[in-house]
C-alpha positions as MATLAB code, in Angstrom:
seq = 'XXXXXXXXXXXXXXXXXXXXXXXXXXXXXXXXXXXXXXXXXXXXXXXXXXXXXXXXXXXXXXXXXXXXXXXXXXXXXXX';
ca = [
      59.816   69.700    9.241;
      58.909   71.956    6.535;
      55.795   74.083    6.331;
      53.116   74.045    3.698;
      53.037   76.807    0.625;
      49.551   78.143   -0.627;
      50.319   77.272   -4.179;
      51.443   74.432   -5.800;
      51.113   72.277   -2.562;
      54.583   70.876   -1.468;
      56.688   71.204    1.816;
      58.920   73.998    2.020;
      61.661   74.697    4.319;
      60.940   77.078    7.389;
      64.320   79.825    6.796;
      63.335   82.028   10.035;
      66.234   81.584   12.278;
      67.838   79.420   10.004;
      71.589   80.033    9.943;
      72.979   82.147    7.904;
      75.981   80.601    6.259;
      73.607   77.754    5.403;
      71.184   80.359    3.400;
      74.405   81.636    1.484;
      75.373   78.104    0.686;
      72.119   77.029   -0.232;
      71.304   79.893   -2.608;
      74.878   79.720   -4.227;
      74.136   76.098   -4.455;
      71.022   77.134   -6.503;
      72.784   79.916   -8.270;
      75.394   77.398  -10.184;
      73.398   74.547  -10.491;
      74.862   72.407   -7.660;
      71.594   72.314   -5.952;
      68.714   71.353   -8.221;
      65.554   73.336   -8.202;
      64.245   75.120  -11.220;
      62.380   77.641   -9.756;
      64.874   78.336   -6.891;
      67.939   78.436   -9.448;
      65.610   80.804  -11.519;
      65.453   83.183   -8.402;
      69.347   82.545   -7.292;
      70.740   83.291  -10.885;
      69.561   87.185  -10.385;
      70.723   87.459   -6.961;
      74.284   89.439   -6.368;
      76.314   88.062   -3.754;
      75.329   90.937   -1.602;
      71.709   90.323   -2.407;
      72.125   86.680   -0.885;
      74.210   87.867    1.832;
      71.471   90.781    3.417;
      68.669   88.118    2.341;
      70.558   85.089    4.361;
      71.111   87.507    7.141;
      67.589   88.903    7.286;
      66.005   85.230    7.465;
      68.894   84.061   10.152;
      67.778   87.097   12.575;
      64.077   85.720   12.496;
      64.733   82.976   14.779;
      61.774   83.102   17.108;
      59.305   85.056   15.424;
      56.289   83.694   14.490;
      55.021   83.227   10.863;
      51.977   85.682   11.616;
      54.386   88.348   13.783;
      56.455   88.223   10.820;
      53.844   89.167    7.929;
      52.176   91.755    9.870;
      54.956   93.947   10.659;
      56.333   95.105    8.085;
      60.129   96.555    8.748;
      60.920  100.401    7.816;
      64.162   99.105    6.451;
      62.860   98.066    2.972;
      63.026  100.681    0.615;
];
């Protein structure tokens, strides 16, 4: 099951933990036009293949964290 966005309210997918080969899929999915989703192909089409791959792998090592651990501590590896 999906959890809820702020803003427009739909489902979205939960990515923390998700596996990582998925996320790459997915977004390159996005990125040609395979998978449809305007606003995530917007997103995908400026993303380098590195980009996607540190992204997919920062989302796969969340597994277990929750949703408030994860916006309240911030990591010192973001520039």
């Amino acid at each position: 099951a999906g959890y809820r966005n702020a803003y427009p309210d739909y489902p979205v997918p939960k990515l923390a933990g998700q596996n990582q080969g998925y996320i790459i899929n997915a977004m390159n999915a996005y990125k040609t036009g395979d998978r449809k989703h305007p606003t995530m192909r917007g997103i995908a089409v400026s993303l380098s293949d590195q980009d996607i791959n540190d992204i997919s792998g920062f989302y796969a090592a969340q597994a277990g964290k929750s949703v408030d651990k994860l916006s309240r501590e911030p990591s010192g590896d973001v520039a």
